[in-house]
Short mmCIF file of C-alpha atoms and ligand atoms in Angstrom, two decimals:
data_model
loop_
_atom_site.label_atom_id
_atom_site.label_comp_id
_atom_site.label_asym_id
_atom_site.label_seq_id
_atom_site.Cartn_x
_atom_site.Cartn_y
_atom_site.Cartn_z
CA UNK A 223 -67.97 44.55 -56.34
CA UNK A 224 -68.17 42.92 -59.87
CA UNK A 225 -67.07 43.25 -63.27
CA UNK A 226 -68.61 43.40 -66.25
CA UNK A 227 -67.00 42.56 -69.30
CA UNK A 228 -67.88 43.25 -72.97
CA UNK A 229 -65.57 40.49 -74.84
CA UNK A 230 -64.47 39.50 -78.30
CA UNK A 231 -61.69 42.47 -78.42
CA UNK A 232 -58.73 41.92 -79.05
CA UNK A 233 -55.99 43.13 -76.67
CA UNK A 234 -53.50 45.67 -77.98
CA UNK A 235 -50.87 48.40 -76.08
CA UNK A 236 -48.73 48.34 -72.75
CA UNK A 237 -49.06 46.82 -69.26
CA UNK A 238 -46.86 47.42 -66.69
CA UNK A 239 -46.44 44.77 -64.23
CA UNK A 240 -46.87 45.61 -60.41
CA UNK A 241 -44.26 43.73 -57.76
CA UNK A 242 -44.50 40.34 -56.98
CA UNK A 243 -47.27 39.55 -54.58
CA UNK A 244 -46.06 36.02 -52.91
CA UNK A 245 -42.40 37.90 -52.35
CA UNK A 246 -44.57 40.97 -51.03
CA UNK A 247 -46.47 38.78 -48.80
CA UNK A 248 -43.36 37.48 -47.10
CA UNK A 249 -41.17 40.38 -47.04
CA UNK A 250 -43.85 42.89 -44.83
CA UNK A 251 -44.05 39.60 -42.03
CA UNK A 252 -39.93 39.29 -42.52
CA UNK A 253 -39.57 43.60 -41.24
CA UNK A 254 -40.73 42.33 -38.02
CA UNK A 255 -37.31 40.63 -37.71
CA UNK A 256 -35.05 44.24 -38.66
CA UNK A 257 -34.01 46.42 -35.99
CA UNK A 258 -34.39 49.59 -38.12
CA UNK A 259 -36.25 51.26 -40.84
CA UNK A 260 -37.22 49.19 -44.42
CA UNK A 261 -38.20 51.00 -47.09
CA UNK A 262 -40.14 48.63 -49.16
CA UNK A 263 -40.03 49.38 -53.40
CA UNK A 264 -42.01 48.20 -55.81
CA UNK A 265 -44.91 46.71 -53.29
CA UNK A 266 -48.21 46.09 -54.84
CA UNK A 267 -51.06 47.73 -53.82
CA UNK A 268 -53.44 44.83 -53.20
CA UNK A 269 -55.89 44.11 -50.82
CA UNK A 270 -53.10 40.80 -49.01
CA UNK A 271 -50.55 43.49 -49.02
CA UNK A 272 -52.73 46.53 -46.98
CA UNK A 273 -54.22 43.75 -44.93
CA UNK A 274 -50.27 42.57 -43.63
CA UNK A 275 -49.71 46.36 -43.17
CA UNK A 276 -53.01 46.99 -41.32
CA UNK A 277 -51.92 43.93 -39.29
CA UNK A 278 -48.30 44.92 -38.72
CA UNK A 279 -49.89 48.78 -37.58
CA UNK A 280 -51.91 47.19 -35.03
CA UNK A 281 -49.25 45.21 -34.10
CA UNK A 282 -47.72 48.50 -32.52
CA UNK A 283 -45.33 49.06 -35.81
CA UNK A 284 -45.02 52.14 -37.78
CA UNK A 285 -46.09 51.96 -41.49
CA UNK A 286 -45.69 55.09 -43.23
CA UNK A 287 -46.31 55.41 -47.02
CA UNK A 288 -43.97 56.88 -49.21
CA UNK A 289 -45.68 56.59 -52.18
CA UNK A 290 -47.99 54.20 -54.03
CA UNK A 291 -46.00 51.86 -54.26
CA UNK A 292 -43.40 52.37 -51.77
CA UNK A 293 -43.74 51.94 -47.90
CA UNK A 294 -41.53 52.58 -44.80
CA UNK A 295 -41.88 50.07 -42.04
CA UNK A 296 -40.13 50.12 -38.56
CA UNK A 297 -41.20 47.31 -36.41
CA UNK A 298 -39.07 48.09 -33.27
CA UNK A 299 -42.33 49.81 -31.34
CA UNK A 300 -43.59 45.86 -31.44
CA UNK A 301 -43.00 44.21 -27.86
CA UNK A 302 -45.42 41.78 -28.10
CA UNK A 303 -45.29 38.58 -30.29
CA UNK A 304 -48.97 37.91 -30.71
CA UNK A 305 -50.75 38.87 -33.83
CA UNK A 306 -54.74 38.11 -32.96
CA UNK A 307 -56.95 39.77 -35.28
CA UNK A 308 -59.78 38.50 -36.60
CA UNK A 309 -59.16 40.18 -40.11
CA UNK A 310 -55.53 37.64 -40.38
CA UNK A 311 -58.22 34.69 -41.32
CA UNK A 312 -58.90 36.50 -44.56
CA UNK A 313 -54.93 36.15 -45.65
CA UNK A 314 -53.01 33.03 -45.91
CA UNK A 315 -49.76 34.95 -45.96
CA UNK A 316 -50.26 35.99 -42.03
CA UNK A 317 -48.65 32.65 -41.09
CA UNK A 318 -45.55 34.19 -41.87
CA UNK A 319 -45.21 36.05 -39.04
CA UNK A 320 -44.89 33.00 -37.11
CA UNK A 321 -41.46 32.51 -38.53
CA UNK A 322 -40.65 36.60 -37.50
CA UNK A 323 -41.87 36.54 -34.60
CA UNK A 324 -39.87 33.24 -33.53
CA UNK A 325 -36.87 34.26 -35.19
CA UNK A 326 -37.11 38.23 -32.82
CA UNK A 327 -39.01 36.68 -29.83
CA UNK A 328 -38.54 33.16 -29.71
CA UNK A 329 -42.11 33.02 -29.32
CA UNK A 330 -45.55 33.65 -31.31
CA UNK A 331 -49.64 33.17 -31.15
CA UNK A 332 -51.06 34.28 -34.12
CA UNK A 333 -54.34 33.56 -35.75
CA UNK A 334 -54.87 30.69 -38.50
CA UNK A 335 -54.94 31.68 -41.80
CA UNK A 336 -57.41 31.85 -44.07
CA UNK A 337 -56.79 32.98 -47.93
CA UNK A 338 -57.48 30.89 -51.05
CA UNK A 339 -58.97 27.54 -50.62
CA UNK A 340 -58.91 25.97 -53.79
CA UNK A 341 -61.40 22.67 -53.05
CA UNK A 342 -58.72 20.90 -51.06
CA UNK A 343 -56.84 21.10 -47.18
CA UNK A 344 -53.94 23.62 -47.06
CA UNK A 345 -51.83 21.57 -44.58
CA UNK A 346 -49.27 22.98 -42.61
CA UNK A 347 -47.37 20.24 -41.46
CA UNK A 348 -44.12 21.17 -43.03
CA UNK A 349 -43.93 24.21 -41.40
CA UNK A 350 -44.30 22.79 -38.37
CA UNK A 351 -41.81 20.28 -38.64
CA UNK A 352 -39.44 23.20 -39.71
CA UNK A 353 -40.18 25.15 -36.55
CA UNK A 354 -39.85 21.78 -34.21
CA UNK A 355 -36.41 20.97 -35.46
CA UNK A 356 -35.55 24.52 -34.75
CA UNK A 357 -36.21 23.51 -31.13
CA UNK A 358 -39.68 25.09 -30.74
CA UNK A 359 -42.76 23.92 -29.30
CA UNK A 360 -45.78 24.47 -31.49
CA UNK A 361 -49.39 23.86 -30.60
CA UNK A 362 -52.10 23.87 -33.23
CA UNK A 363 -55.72 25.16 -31.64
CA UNK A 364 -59.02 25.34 -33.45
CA UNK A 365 -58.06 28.82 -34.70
CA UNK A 366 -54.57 29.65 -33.62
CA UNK A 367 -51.38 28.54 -33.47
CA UNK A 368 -48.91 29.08 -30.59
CA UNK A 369 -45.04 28.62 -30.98
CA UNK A 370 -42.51 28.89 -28.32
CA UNK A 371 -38.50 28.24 -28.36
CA UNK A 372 -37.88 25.64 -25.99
CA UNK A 373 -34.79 27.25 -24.30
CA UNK A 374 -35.55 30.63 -25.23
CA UNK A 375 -33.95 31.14 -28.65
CA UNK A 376 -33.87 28.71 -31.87
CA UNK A 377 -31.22 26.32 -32.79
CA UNK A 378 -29.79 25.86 -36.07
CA UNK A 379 -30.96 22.21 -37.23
CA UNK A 380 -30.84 19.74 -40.91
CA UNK A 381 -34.54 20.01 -42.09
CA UNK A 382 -35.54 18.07 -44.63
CA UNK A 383 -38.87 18.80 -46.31
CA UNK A 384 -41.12 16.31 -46.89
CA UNK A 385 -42.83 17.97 -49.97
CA UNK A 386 -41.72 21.16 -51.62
CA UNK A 387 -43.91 23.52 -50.39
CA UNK A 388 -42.91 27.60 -50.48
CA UNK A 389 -44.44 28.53 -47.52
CA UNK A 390 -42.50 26.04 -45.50
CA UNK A 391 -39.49 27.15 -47.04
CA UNK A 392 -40.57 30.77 -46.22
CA UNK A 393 -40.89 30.38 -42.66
CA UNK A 394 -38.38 28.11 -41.77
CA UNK A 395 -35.49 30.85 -43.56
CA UNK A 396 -37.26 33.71 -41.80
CA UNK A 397 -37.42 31.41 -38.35
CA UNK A 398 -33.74 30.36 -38.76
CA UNK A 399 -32.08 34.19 -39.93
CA UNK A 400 -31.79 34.75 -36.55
CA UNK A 401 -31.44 31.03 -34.65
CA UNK A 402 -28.05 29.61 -33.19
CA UNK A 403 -25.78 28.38 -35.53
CA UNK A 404 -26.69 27.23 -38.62
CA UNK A 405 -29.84 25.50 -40.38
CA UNK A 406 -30.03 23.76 -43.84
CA UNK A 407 -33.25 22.79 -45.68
CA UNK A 408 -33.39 20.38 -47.85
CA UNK A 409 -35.88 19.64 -50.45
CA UNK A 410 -36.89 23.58 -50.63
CA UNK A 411 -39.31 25.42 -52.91
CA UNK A 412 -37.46 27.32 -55.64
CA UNK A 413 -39.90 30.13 -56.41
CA UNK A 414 -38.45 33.26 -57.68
CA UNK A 415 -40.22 34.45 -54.33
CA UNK A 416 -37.91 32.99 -52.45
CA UNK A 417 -35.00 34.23 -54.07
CA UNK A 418 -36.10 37.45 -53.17
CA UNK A 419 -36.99 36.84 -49.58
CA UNK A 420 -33.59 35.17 -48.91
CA UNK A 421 -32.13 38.95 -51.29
CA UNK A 422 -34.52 40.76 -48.53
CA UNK A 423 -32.98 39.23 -45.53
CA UNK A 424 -29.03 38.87 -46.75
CA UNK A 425 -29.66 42.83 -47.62
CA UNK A 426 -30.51 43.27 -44.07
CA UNK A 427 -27.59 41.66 -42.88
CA UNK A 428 -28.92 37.77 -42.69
CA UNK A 429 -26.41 35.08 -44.03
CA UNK A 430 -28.32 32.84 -46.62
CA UNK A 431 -27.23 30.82 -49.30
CA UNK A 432 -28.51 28.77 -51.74
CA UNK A 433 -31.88 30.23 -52.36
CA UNK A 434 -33.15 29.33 -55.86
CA UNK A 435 -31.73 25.32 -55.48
CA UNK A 436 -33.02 22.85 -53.37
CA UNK A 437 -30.64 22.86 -50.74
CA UNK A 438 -30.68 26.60 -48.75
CA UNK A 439 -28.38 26.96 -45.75
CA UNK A 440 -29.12 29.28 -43.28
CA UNK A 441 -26.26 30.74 -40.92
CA UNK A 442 -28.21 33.04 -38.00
CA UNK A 443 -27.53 36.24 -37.30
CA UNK A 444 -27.93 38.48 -33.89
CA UNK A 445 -29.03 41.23 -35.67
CA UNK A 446 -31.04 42.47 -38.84
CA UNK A 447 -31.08 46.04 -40.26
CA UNK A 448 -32.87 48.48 -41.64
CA UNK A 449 -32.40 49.33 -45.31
CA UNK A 450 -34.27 50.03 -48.83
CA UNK A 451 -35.08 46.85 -51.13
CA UNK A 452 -37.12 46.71 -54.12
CA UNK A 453 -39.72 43.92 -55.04
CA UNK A 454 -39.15 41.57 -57.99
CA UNK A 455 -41.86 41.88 -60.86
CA UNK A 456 -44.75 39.81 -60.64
CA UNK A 457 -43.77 36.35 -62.50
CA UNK A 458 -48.05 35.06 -62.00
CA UNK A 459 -48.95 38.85 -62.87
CA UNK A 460 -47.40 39.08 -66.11
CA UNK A 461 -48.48 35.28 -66.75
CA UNK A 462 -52.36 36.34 -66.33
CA UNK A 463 -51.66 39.21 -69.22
CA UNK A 464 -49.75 37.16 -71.63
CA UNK A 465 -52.40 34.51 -71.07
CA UNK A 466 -55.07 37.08 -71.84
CA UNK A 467 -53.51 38.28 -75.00
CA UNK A 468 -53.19 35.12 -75.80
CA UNK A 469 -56.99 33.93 -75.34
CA UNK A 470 -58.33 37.41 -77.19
CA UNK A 471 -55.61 38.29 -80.02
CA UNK A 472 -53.91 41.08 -80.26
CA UNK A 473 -50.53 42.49 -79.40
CA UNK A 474 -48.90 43.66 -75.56
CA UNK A 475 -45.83 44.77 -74.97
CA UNK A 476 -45.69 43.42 -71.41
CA UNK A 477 -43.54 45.73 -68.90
CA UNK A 478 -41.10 45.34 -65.96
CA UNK A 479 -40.87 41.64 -66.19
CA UNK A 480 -37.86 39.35 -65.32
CA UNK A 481 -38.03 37.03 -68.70
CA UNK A 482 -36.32 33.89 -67.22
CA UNK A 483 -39.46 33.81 -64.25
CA UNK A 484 -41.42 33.87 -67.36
CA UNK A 485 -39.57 30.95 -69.29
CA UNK A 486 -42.03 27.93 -68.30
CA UNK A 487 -45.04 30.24 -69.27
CA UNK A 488 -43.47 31.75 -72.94
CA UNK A 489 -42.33 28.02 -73.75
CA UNK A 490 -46.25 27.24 -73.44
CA UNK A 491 -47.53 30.07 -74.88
CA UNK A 492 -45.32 29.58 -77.75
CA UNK A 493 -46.37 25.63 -78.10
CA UNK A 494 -49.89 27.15 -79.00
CA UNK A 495 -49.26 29.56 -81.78
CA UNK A 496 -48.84 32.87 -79.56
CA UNK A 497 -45.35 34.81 -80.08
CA UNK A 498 -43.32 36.02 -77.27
CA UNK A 499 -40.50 38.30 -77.75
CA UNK A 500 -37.78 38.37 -74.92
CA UNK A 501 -36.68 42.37 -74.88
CA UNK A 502 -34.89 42.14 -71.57
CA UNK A 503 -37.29 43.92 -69.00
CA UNK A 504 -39.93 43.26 -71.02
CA UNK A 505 -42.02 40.63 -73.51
CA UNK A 506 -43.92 41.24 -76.51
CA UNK A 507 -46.72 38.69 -76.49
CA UNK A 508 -48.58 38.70 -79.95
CA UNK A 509 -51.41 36.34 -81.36
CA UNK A 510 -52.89 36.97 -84.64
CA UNK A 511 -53.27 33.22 -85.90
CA UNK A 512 -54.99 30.64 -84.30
CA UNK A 513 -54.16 28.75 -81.36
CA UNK A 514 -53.20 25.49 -80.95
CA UNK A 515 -53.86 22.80 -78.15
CA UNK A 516 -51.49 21.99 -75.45
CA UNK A 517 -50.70 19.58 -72.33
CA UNK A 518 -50.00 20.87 -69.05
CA UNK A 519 -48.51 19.89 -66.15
CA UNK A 520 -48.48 22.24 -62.91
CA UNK A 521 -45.37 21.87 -61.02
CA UNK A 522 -42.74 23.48 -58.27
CA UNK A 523 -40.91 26.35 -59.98
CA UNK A 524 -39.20 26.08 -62.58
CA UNK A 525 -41.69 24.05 -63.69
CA UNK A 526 -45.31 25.48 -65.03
CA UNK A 527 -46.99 27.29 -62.23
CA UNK A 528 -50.07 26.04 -60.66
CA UNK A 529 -51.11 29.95 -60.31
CA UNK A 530 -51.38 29.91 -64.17
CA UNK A 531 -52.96 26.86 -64.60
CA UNK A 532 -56.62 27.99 -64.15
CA UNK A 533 -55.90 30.89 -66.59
CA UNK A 534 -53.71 28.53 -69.20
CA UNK A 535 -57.01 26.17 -68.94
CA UNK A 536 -59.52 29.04 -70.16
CA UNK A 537 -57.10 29.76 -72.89
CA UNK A 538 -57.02 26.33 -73.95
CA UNK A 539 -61.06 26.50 -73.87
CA UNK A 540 -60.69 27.97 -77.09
CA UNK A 541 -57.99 26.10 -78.95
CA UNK A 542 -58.12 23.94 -81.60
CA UNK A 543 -58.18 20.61 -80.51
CA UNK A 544 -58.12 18.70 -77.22
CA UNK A 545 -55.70 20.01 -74.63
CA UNK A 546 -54.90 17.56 -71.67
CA UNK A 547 -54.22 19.94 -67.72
CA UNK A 548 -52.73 17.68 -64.92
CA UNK A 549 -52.82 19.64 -61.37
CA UNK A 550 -49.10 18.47 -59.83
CA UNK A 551 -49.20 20.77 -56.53
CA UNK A 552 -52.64 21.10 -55.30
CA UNK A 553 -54.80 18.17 -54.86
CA UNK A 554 -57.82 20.06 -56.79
CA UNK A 555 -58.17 23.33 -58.25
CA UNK A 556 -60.84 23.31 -60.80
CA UNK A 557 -63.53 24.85 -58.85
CA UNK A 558 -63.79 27.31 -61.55
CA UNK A 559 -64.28 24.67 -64.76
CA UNK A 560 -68.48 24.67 -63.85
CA UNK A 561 -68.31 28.47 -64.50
CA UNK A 562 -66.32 28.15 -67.92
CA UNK A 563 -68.89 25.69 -69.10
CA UNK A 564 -71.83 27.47 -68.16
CA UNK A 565 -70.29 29.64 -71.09
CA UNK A 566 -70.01 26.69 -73.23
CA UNK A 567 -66.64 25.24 -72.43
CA UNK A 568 -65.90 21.41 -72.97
CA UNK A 569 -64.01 20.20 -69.92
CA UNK A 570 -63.88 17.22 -68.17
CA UNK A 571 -62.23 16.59 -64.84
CA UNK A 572 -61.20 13.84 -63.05
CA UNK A 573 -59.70 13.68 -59.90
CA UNK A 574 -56.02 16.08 -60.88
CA UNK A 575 -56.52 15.94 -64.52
CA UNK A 576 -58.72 18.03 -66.83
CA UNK A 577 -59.58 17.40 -70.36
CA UNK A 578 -60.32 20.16 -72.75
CA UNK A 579 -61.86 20.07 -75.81
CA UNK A 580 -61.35 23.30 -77.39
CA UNK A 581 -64.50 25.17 -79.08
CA UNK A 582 -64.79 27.97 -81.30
CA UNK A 583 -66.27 30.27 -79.06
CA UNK A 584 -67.65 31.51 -74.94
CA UNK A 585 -70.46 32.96 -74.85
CA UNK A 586 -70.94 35.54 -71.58
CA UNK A 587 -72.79 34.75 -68.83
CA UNK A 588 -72.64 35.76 -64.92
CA UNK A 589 -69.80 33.83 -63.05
CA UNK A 590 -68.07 33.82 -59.70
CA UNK A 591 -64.36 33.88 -58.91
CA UNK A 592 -63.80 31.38 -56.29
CA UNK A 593 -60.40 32.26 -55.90
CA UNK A 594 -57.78 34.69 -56.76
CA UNK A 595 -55.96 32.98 -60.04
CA UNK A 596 -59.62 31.47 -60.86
CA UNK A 597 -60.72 34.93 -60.59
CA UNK A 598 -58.24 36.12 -62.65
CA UNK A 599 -58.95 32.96 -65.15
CA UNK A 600 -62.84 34.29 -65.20
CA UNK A 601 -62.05 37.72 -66.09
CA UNK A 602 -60.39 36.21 -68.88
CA UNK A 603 -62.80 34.13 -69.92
CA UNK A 604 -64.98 37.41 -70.15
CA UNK A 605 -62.35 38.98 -72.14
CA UNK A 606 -62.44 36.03 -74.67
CA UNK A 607 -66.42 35.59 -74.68
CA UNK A 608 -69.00 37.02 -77.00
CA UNK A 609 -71.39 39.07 -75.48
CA UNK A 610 -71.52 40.20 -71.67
CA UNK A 611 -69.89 38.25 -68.51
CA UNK A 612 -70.14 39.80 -65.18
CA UNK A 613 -67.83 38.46 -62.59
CA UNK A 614 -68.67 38.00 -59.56
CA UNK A 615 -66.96 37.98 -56.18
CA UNK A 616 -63.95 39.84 -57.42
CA UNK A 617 -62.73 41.36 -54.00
CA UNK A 618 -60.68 37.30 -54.21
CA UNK A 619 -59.22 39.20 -57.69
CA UNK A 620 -58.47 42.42 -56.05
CA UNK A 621 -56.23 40.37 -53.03
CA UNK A 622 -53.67 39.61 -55.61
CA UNK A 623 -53.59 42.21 -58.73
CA UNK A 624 -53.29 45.98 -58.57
CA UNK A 625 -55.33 47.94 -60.97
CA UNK A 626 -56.68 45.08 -63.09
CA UNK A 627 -59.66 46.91 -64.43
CA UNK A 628 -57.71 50.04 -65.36
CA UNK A 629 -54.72 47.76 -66.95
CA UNK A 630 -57.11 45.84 -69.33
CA UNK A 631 -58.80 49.39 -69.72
CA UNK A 632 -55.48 50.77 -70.90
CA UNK A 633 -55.25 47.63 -73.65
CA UNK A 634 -58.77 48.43 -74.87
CA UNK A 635 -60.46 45.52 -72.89
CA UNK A 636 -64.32 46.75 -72.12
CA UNK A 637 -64.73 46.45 -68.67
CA UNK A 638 -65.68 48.25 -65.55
CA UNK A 639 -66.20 47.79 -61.96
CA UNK A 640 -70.03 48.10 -60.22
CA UNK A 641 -70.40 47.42 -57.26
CA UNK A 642 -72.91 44.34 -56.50
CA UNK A 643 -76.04 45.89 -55.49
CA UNK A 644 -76.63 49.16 -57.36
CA UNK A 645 -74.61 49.32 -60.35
CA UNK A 646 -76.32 52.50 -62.25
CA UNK A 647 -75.64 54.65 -59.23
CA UNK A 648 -71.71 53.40 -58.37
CA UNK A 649 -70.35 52.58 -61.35
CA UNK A 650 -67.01 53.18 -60.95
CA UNK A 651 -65.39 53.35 -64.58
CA UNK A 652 -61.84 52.62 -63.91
CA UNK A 653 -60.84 55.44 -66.59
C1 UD1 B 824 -47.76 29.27 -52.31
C2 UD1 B 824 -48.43 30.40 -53.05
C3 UD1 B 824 -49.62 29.86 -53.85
C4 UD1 B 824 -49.15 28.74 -54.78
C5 UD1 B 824 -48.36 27.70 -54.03
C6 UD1 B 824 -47.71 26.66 -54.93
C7 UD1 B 824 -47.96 32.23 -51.54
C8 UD1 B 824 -48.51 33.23 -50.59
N1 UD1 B 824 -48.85 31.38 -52.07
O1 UD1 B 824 -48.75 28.71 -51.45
O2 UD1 B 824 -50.15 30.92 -54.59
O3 UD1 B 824 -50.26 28.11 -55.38
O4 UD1 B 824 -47.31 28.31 -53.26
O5 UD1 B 824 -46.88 27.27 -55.85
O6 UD1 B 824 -46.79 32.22 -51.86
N2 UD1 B 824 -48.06 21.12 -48.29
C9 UD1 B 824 -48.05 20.15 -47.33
N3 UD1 B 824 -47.66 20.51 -46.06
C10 UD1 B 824 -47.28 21.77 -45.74
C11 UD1 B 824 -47.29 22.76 -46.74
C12 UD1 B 824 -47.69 22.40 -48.02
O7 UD1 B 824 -48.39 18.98 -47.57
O8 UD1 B 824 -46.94 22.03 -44.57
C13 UD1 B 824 -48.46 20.77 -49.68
C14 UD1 B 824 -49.73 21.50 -50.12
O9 UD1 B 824 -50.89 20.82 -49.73
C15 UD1 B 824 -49.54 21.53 -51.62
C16 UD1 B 824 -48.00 21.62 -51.80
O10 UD1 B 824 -47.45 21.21 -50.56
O11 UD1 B 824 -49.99 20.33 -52.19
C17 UD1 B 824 -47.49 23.00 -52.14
O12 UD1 B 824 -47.91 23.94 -51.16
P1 UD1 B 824 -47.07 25.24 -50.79
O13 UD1 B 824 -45.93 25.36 -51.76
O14 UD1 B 824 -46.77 25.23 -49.35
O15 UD1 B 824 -48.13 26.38 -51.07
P2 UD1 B 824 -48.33 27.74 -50.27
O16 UD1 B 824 -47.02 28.21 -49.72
O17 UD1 B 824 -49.49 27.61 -49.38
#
């Protein structure tokens, strides 16, 4: 599939914001863990999220949907902790069920993942520290990775974690709800994801506290149970919009949005000319003057988020003046910068920073998404430009946000999806 974009519009109308992805991503591997029924709200239907399920149905568990956006998992047909399919390298989330599956089994072989590589490693050393003071032993292969409780059953332990990294703190919490005794991590991420993992598990009966600080202590349980939870709004979702209004003008009454996830992102937004309008579940975001340069710097939440940096950058493309990016959580991530100048962009990188010298205009031109949140930067960048950008590779797009074509449809954005090799006979308008 690609897009194709007819920019220059400005962006004007409602958007209603789908369920967090990164909490989605962790709470389908965390049902593993319940001994009943979850009835999952508010889940986004994106390509990560029916991959888990796909996984966790061949897995032997029962995934019935309710609705849309609303699935019923039972897990409890699952006997064996080994998760070996070769679709798990697509999805970086799958590593998650290592943390289930040792916290219900006390063992686990699952398949590396894959998902977004944005120029760097991914390391997973952290986790694996996590899982080894938890008293398992955990061997790394080629393409798997194979995790067994020394005596049988996990052990409460002190971890401290060496950088803040969420996916650590994801899978030590779901690897310690059900050890011995009682585990506290130090040093953890503070994503809003988190928070609702740890709301997830403590609804199913789990015992954790501190979620949303750096210091989380986790008392195990025997037992988890069933029960029906609802996924927090998309924080990076409603970031992506409010960047696009503010790259193309216009005015978007952005809804089903928790405003404090959104505080690091409106601050910026704001710094550049753009209004943003708290209204409790929702944000106005409205640009109708120019916009003005900024300096970023991605970090941990609450701090800005590195998922909004590649889409804050295009923005800034078109600022006045020169805006200064510095990447503070991944080693690289401007893969997608060569793209945004082949539409006339200014931006030089070096090493984590990025300069940007703002221009008046992008013109369109055919570009790839390398990843999801460049992706989701590109299509952007096609909103913006004059003329026609199609977007390629936009099945990365599709992994993390639900109905994109027919949302920017629904704010008068020009743009459709073809499919790559015939587009005349597939063109599927997203009306
Ligand atoms: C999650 C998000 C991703 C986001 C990132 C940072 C999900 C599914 N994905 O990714 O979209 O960009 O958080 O907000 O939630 N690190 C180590 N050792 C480890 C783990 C991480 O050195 O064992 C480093 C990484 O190289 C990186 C930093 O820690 O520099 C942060 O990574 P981490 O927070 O773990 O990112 P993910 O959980 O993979």
């Amino acid at each position: 599939m690609k897009y194709l974009i007819k920019g220059g519009k400005p962006l004007c109308g409602s958007v209603e914001i789908s369920g967090a992805k990164n909490a989605a991503v962790a709470i389908i591997p965390a049902c593993l863990m319940v001994d009943g029924v979850c009835r999952i709200e508010n889940v986004p239907m994106i390509s990560d999220v029916t991959m888990l399920l796909r996984i966790l149905r061949e897995m032997g568990g029962i995934v019935r949907m309710v609705n849309k956006n609303t699935v019923d998992i039972d897990c409890r047909p699952i006997t064996r902790p080994a998760a070996e399919f070769d679709m798990m390298r697509q999805i970086r989330a799958s590593y998650y069920l290592i943390g289930a599956m040792l916290a219900r089994f006390g063992s686990a072989r699952v398949v590396m993942p894959g998902g977004c590589n944005f120029g760097g490693t991914r390391p997973i050393d952290q986790h694996v520290k996590g899982f080894s003071a938890l008293g398992a032993r955990v061997e790394l292969g080629n393409d798997m990775v194979v995790a067994e409780a020394r005596s049988g059953r996990l052990h409460g332990a002190n971890i401290y974690l060496d950088v803040v990294s969420v996916g650590a703190t994801v899978n030590v919490m779901l690897a310690a709800s059900m050890a011995v005794g009682t585990t506290v991590i130090e040093n953890a991420a503070k994503e809003p994801h988190i928070v609702d993992l740890a709301n997830f598990l403590n609804s199913c009966g789990a015992d954790i506290r501190g979620a949303g600080t750096n210091v989380i202590k986790v008392r195990g349980v025997k037992r988890l149970e069933g029960g029906s939870y609802a996924i927090i709004p998309d924080q990076i979702e409603a970031g992506t919009y409010m960047a696009a209004v503010a790259g193309c003008g216009g005015e978007v009454l952005i809804q089903n949005v928790i405003p404090r996830h959104l505080e690091c992102i409106s601050g910026k937004l704001r710094e550049m000319g753009v209004e943003v309008e708290n209204l409790g579940d929702a944000v106005r975001v409205t640009r109708d003057g120019p916009l003005g340069r900024a300096n970023i710097k991605t970090l941990p939440y609450p701090g800005f988020p590195t998922d909004m940096q590649p889409q804050l950058s295009t923005v800034l493309a078109v600022a006045n003046g020169t805006s200064v990016v510095s990447e503070g959580v991944w080693e690289t991530r401007y893969k997608y910068v060569d793209e945004l100048r082949r539409m006339g962009a200014r931006i030089q990188v070096e090493g984590r920073i990025a300069i940007i010298e703002g221009v008046r205009r992008l013109s369109g031109a055919t570009i790839r998404a390398y990843d999801l949140r460049a992706g989701a930067a590109m299509v952007i960048a096609g909103l913006i430009a004059e003329g026609t950008t199609t977007v390629e590779g936009v099945s990365y797009i599709e992994r993390g946000y639900e109905d994109i074509v027919l949302k920017l449809r629904g704010l008068g954005a020009d743009i459709i999806s073809v499919t790559e090799d015939d587009p005349k006979e597939s063109l599927r308008s997203a009306m």
